[in-house]
């Protein structure tokens, strides 16, 4: 008898959308007791495919799914939204510079931010998945001045999950033995997966690995370039794993992270760890009472400092670019 939660998904007809919607409708996004209503946003050319996916969702007869509406207007799609998964984005085309990419995505995330500001529910929570995810989240946030800034987040959970598996394989342990791993910075090739504060079976993970060459030449590039490796192998970019990470991020945000561990989420910086205030940067994060908090007081060694600073510098540059374009 819980009230249904309105979940708006943009880019619903895309490949991540296809991997995501069935899991939301089955209760994995919010929990097995929470009914959901889906609000799908597509561009006009994508509406028919979204209708096809909606037919399949109907055919699953999910007990928790209380409705599906499809829109090509962001103002309608975000009306009453409690959760917004911003998946649809403009991919980098041939010859496109980073500035062009940011500008093209500004054309998507600015009106979506305005629509969120105008019509979303008071408890709206936003996760930007579409790339460049951190800066897209920043653009939307800047056009939703009435929504608390902390409600705008971007996804680095896929990077976090990738790092967990790589570390577990190296140490020949279970995923469940690893705690307190962190992805810092931008969801891009500059991201920094940090094992220096991580634990394996209660011991320090970096000491357990004790192999700086593996760390620098194998682990970090494998995690950071995993997206490209998936494209190379699959002939298409990560979809089911990206959808899975979006589910993990929102589930933890709403339901809380487990005691004695943290996860990684790109959330607005309060200046912690030298990350300029306001940047939506990945941090070690716990969720308590429905809010993300940055884990404080971690020791950052010289190696980590350099890597974090490099990724944060890239985020600052992206912010400068979208400022010049008048998008934030
Ligand atoms: P697809 O191209 O399969 O789907 C994107 C969908 O978005 C399309 O159906 C398109 O019609 C729709 N769309 C475009 N503009 C829209 C708008 N203004 N409003 C609503 N819908 C719109 O891409 P897919 O593989 O699903 O990936 C989606 C995004 O996720 C990409 O930007 C991709 O780079 C990003 N990713 C982010 C990841 C992360 O970890 N943060 C990992 C996976 C993925 O690469």
PDB file of N, CA, C and O and ligand atoms in Angstrom, residues 10-17 41-43 46 87-91 108 112 128-131 133 155-156 158-159 162 187 237-239 242, ligand 1:
ATOM      1  N   UNK A  10      15.459   9.155 -19.080  1.00  0.00           N
ATOM      2  CA  UNK A  10      15.698   9.753 -20.400  1.00  0.00           C
ATOM      3  C   UNK A  10      16.541   8.800 -21.244  1.00  0.00           C
ATOM      4  O   UNK A  10      17.287   7.981 -20.713  1.00  0.00           O
ATOM      5  N   UNK A  11      16.390   8.907 -22.553  1.00  0.00           N
ATOM      6  CA  UNK A  11      17.109   7.969 -23.427  1.00  0.00           C
ATOM      7  C   UNK A  11      16.585   6.558 -23.256  1.00  0.00           C
ATOM      8  O   UNK A  11      17.304   5.574 -23.411  1.00  0.00           O
ATOM      9  N   UNK A  12      15.282   6.480 -22.970  1.00  0.00           N
ATOM     10  CA  UNK A  12      14.665   5.201 -22.584  1.00  0.00           C
ATOM     11  C   UNK A  12      14.752   4.141 -23.670  1.00  0.00           C
ATOM     12  O   UNK A  12      14.745   2.949 -23.373  1.00  0.00           O
ATOM     13  N   UNK A  13      14.827   4.585 -24.942  1.00  0.00           N
ATOM     14  CA  UNK A  13      14.863   3.613 -26.038  1.00  0.00           C
ATOM     15  C   UNK A  13      16.286   3.185 -26.396  1.00  0.00           C
ATOM     16  O   UNK A  13      16.486   2.384 -27.302  1.00  0.00           O
ATOM     17  N   UNK A  14      17.258   3.701 -25.675  1.00  0.00           N
ATOM     18  CA  UNK A  14      18.642   3.332 -25.964  1.00  0.00           C
ATOM     19  C   UNK A  14      19.007   2.000 -25.330  1.00  0.00           C
ATOM     20  O   UNK A  14      18.186   1.366 -24.669  1.00  0.00           O
ATOM     21  N   UNK A  15      20.271   1.618 -25.503  1.00  0.00           N
ATOM     22  CA  UNK A  15      20.638   0.277 -25.012  1.00  0.00           C
ATOM     23  C   UNK A  15      20.741   0.215 -23.490  1.00  0.00           C
ATOM     24  O   UNK A  15      20.365  -0.796 -22.892  1.00  0.00           O
ATOM     25  N   UNK A  16      21.190   1.274 -22.842  1.00  0.00           N
ATOM     26  CA  UNK A  16      21.164   1.253 -21.366  1.00  0.00           C
ATOM     27  C   UNK A  16      19.716   1.251 -20.886  1.00  0.00           C
ATOM     28  O   UNK A  16      19.356   0.502 -19.971  1.00  0.00           O
ATOM     29  N   UNK A  17      18.891   2.068 -21.531  1.00  0.00           N
ATOM     30  CA  UNK A  17      17.466   2.089 -21.180  1.00  0.00           C
ATOM     31  C   UNK A  17      16.859   0.702 -21.222  1.00  0.00           C
ATOM     32  O   UNK A  17      16.123   0.302 -20.305  1.00  0.00           O
ATOM     33  N   UNK A  41      11.371   9.398 -21.318  1.00  0.00           N
ATOM     34  CA  UNK A  41      11.611  10.540 -22.207  1.00  0.00           C
ATOM     35  C   UNK A  41      12.508  10.110 -23.358  1.00  0.00           C
ATOM     36  O   UNK A  41      13.555   9.494 -23.140  1.00  0.00           O
ATOM     37  N   UNK A  42      12.070  10.433 -24.551  1.00  0.00           N
ATOM     38  CA  UNK A  42      12.888  10.187 -25.754  1.00  0.00           C
ATOM     39  C   UNK A  42      12.768  11.389 -26.674  1.00  0.00           C
ATOM     40  O   UNK A  42      11.907  12.248 -26.493  1.00  0.00           O
ATOM     41  N   UNK A  43      13.660  11.456 -27.643  1.00  0.00           N
ATOM     42  CA  UNK A  43      13.464  12.402 -28.736  1.00  0.00           C
ATOM     43  C   UNK A  43      12.371  11.801 -29.636  1.00  0.00           C
ATOM     44  O   UNK A  43      12.105  10.590 -29.561  1.00  0.00           O
ATOM     45  N   UNK A  46      12.771   8.500 -31.188  1.00  0.00           N
ATOM     46  CA  UNK A  46      12.938   7.352 -30.289  1.00  0.00           C
ATOM     47  C   UNK A  46      11.647   6.892 -29.645  1.00  0.00           C
ATOM     48  O   UNK A  46      11.623   5.858 -28.968  1.00  0.00           O
ATOM     49  N   UNK A  87      19.924   9.402 -18.831  1.00  0.00           N
ATOM     50  CA  UNK A  87      20.742   8.453 -19.599  1.00  0.00           C
ATOM     51  C   UNK A  87      20.997   8.955 -21.023  1.00  0.00           C
ATOM     52  O   UNK A  87      22.082   8.808 -21.558  1.00  0.00           O
ATOM     53  N   UNK A  88      20.003   9.543 -21.628  1.00  0.00           N
ATOM     54  CA  UNK A  88      20.141  10.001 -23.019  1.00  0.00           C
ATOM     55  C   UNK A  88      21.117  11.158 -23.109  1.00  0.00           C
ATOM     56  O   UNK A  88      21.041  12.107 -22.346  1.00  0.00           O
ATOM     57  N   UNK A  89      22.044  11.071 -24.029  1.00  0.00           N
ATOM     58  CA  UNK A  89      23.037  12.134 -24.200  1.00  0.00           C
ATOM     59  C   UNK A  89      23.505  12.106 -25.638  1.00  0.00           C
ATOM     60  O   UNK A  89      23.218  11.174 -26.385  1.00  0.00           O
ATOM     61  N   UNK A  90      24.236  13.152 -25.990  1.00  0.00           N
ATOM     62  CA  UNK A  90      24.768  13.235 -27.342  1.00  0.00           C
ATOM     63  C   UNK A  90      26.161  12.614 -27.347  1.00  0.00           C
ATOM     64  O   UNK A  90      27.066  13.097 -26.672  1.00  0.00           O
ATOM     65  N   UNK A  91      26.355  11.527 -28.093  1.00  0.00           N
ATOM     66  CA  UNK A  91      27.687  10.916 -28.143  1.00  0.00           C
ATOM     67  C   UNK A  91      28.647  11.770 -28.975  1.00  0.00           C
ATOM     68  O   UNK A  91      28.224  12.591 -29.772  1.00  0.00           O
ATOM     69  N   UNK A 108      20.820  19.490 -24.266  1.00  0.00           N
ATOM     70  CA  UNK A 108      19.956  18.451 -23.680  1.00  0.00           C
ATOM     71  C   UNK A 108      19.756  18.684 -22.183  1.00  0.00           C
ATOM     72  O   UNK A 108      18.637  18.673 -21.678  1.00  0.00           O
ATOM     73  N   UNK A 112      16.479  20.005 -19.599  1.00  0.00           N
ATOM     74  CA  UNK A 112      16.053  18.994 -18.614  1.00  0.00           C
ATOM     75  C   UNK A 112      16.150  19.550 -17.196  1.00  0.00           C
ATOM     76  O   UNK A 112      15.277  19.307 -16.368  1.00  0.00           O
ATOM     77  N   UNK A 128      22.933  11.495 -13.304  1.00  0.00           N
ATOM     78  CA  UNK A 128      23.333  11.627 -14.705  1.00  0.00           C
ATOM     79  C   UNK A 128      24.226  10.450 -15.083  1.00  0.00           C
ATOM     80  O   UNK A 128      25.240  10.190 -14.430  1.00  0.00           O
ATOM     81  N   UNK A 129      23.820   9.739 -16.112  1.00  0.00           N
ATOM     82  CA  UNK A 129      24.589   8.610 -16.650  1.00  0.00           C
ATOM     83  C   UNK A 129      25.204   9.003 -17.991  1.00  0.00           C
ATOM     84  O   UNK A 129      26.335   8.660 -18.304  1.00  0.00           O
ATOM     85  N   UNK A 130      24.451   9.735 -18.779  1.00  0.00           N
ATOM     86  CA  UNK A 130      24.898  10.144 -20.114  1.00  0.00           C
ATOM     87  C   UNK A 130      26.148  11.005 -20.024  1.00  0.00           C
ATOM     88  O   UNK A 130      26.259  11.884 -19.168  1.00  0.00           O
ATOM     89  N   UNK A 131      27.090  10.754 -20.901  1.00  0.00           N
ATOM     90  CA  UNK A 131      28.397  11.427 -20.850  1.00  0.00           C
ATOM     91  C   UNK A 131      28.428  12.750 -21.611  1.00  0.00           C
ATOM     92  O   UNK A 131      27.696  12.913 -22.569  1.00  0.00           O
ATOM     93  N   UNK A 133      29.221  12.719 -17.982  1.00  0.00           N
ATOM     94  CA  UNK A 133      28.189  12.643 -16.944  1.00  0.00           C
ATOM     95  C   UNK A 133      28.335  13.715 -15.863  1.00  0.00           C
ATOM     96  O   UNK A 133      27.351  14.354 -15.480  1.00  0.00           O
ATOM     97  N   UNK A 155      27.235   9.345 -12.315  1.00  0.00           N
ATOM     98  CA  UNK A 155      27.533   7.934 -12.051  1.00  0.00           C
ATOM     99  C   UNK A 155      29.008   7.587 -12.219  1.00  0.00           C
ATOM    100  O   UNK A 155      29.554   7.672 -13.312  1.00  0.00           O
ATOM    101  N   UNK A 156      29.638   7.178 -11.123  1.00  0.00           N
ATOM    102  CA  UNK A 156      30.951   6.519 -11.185  1.00  0.00           C
ATOM    103  C   UNK A 156      30.871   5.135 -10.549  1.00  0.00           C
ATOM    104  O   UNK A 156      31.892   4.500 -10.304  1.00  0.00           O
ATOM    105  N   UNK A 158      29.805   2.425 -11.908  1.00  0.00           N
ATOM    106  CA  UNK A 158      30.300   1.382 -12.812  1.00  0.00           C
ATOM    107  C   UNK A 158      31.810   1.272 -12.689  1.00  0.00           C
ATOM    108  O   UNK A 158      32.363   0.167 -12.631  1.00  0.00           O
ATOM    109  N   UNK A 159      32.490   2.395 -12.599  1.00  0.00           N
ATOM    110  CA  UNK A 159      33.941   2.386 -12.420  1.00  0.00           C
ATOM    111  C   UNK A 159      34.300   1.709 -11.099  1.00  0.00           C
ATOM    112  O   UNK A 159      35.247   0.922 -11.014  1.00  0.00           O
ATOM    113  N   UNK A 162      33.810  -1.987 -11.463  1.00  0.00           N
ATOM    114  CA  UNK A 162      34.903  -2.533 -12.277  1.00  0.00           C
ATOM    115  C   UNK A 162      36.167  -2.693 -11.439  1.00  0.00           C
ATOM    116  O   UNK A 162      36.865  -3.710 -11.522  1.00  0.00           O
ATOM    117  N   UNK A 187      34.283  10.885 -14.351  1.00  0.00           N
ATOM    118  CA  UNK A 187      34.011   9.631 -15.064  1.00  0.00           C
ATOM    119  C   UNK A 187      34.606   9.764 -16.466  1.00  0.00           C
ATOM    120  O   UNK A 187      33.924  10.077 -17.438  1.00  0.00           O
ATOM    121  N   UNK A 237      28.827  -0.327 -26.667  1.00  0.00           N
ATOM    122  CA  UNK A 237      29.325   0.113 -25.361  1.00  0.00           C
ATOM    123  C   UNK A 237      28.578  -0.593 -24.231  1.00  0.00           C
ATOM    124  O   UNK A 237      27.526  -1.192 -24.436  1.00  0.00           O
ATOM    125  N   UNK A 238      29.171  -0.512 -23.058  1.00  0.00           N
ATOM    126  CA  UNK A 238      28.617  -1.143 -21.856  1.00  0.00           C
ATOM    127  C   UNK A 238      27.165  -0.731 -21.687  1.00  0.00           C
ATOM    128  O   UNK A 238      26.856   0.451 -21.709  1.00  0.00           O
ATOM    129  N   UNK A 239      26.308  -1.683 -21.498  1.00  0.00           N
ATOM    130  CA  UNK A 239      24.896  -1.332 -21.320  1.00  0.00           C
ATOM    131  C   UNK A 239      24.328  -1.980 -20.061  1.00  0.00           C
ATOM    132  O   UNK A 239      23.877  -1.294 -19.149  1.00  0.00           O
ATOM    133  N   UNK A 242      26.253  -0.867 -17.069  1.00  0.00           N
ATOM    134  CA  UNK A 242      25.958   0.535 -16.751  1.00  0.00           C
ATOM    135  C   UNK A 242      24.597   0.640 -16.064  1.00  0.00           C
ATOM    136  O   UNK A 242      24.433   1.352 -15.074  1.00  0.00           O
TER     137      UNK A 242
HETATM  138  P1  LIG B   1      22.186   4.855 -26.930  1.00  0.00           P
HETATM  139  O1  LIG B   1      22.666   5.692 -28.053  1.00  0.00           O
HETATM  140  O2  LIG B   1      21.873   3.409 -27.152  1.00  0.00           O
HETATM  141  O3  LIG B   1      20.860   5.520 -26.324  1.00  0.00           O
HETATM  142  C1  LIG B   1      20.740   6.876 -26.067  1.00  0.00           C
HETATM  143  C2  LIG B   1      19.274   7.229 -26.222  1.00  0.00           C
HETATM  144  O4  LIG B   1      19.093   8.572 -25.786  1.00  0.00           O
HETATM  145  C3  LIG B   1      18.777   7.147 -27.651  1.00  0.00           C
HETATM  146  O5  LIG B   1      17.614   6.326 -27.695  1.00  0.00           O
HETATM  147  C4  LIG B   1      18.456   8.593 -28.007  1.00  0.00           C
HETATM  148  O6  LIG B   1      17.333   8.704 -28.883  1.00  0.00           O
HETATM  149  C5  LIG B   1      18.146   9.155 -26.633  1.00  0.00           C
HETATM  150  N1  LIG B   1      18.272  10.615 -26.539  1.00  0.00           N
HETATM  151  C6  LIG B   1      19.150  11.435 -27.155  1.00  0.00           C
HETATM  152  N2  LIG B   1      18.910  12.716 -26.856  1.00  0.00           N
HETATM  153  C7  LIG B   1      17.870  12.707 -25.998  1.00  0.00           C
HETATM  154  C8  LIG B   1      17.148  13.734 -25.349  1.00  0.00           C
HETATM  155  N3  LIG B   1      17.446  15.031 -25.524  1.00  0.00           N
HETATM  156  N4  LIG B   1      16.124  13.379 -24.534  1.00  0.00           N
HETATM  157  C9  LIG B   1      15.791  12.097 -24.378  1.00  0.00           C
HETATM  158  N5  LIG B   1      16.423  11.073 -24.992  1.00  0.00           N
HETATM  159  C10 LIG B   1      17.461  11.386 -25.791  1.00  0.00           C
HETATM  160  O7  LIG B   1      23.254   5.047 -25.771  1.00  0.00           O
HETATM  161  P2  LIG B   1      23.491   4.130 -24.467  1.00  0.00           P
HETATM  162  O8  LIG B   1      24.430   3.042 -24.798  1.00  0.00           O
HETATM  163  O9  LIG B   1      22.170   3.793 -23.868  1.00  0.00           O
HETATM  164  O10 LIG B   1      24.295   5.154 -23.543  1.00  0.00           O
HETATM  165  C11 LIG B   1      23.699   6.323 -23.018  1.00  0.00           C
HETATM  166  C12 LIG B   1      24.739   7.223 -22.398  1.00  0.00           C
HETATM  167  O11 LIG B   1      25.368   6.591 -21.301  1.00  0.00           O
HETATM  168  C13 LIG B   1      25.876   7.652 -23.332  1.00  0.00           C
HETATM  169  O12 LIG B   1      26.088   9.043 -23.162  1.00  0.00           O
HETATM  170  C14 LIG B   1      27.054   6.883 -22.810  1.00  0.00           C
HETATM  171  O13 LIG B   1      28.271   7.542 -23.081  1.00  0.00           O
HETATM  172  C15 LIG B   1      26.755   6.865 -21.328  1.00  0.00           C
HETATM  173  N6  LIG B   1      27.468   5.883 -20.511  1.00  0.00           N
HETATM  174  C16 LIG B   1      27.827   6.251 -19.263  1.00  0.00           C
HETATM  175  C17 LIG B   1      28.473   5.395 -18.392  1.00  0.00           C
HETATM  176  C18 LIG B   1      28.868   5.815 -17.021  1.00  0.00           C
HETATM  177  O14 LIG B   1      29.495   5.014 -16.339  1.00  0.00           O
HETATM  178  N7  LIG B   1      28.549   7.020 -16.529  1.00  0.00           N
HETATM  179  C19 LIG B   1      28.828   4.011 -18.825  1.00  0.00           C
HETATM  180  C20 LIG B   1      28.015   3.531 -19.983  1.00  0.00           C
HETATM  181  C21 LIG B   1      27.753   4.552 -21.048  1.00  0.00           C
HETATM  182  O15 LIG B   1      28.906   4.673 -21.852  1.00  0.00           O
END
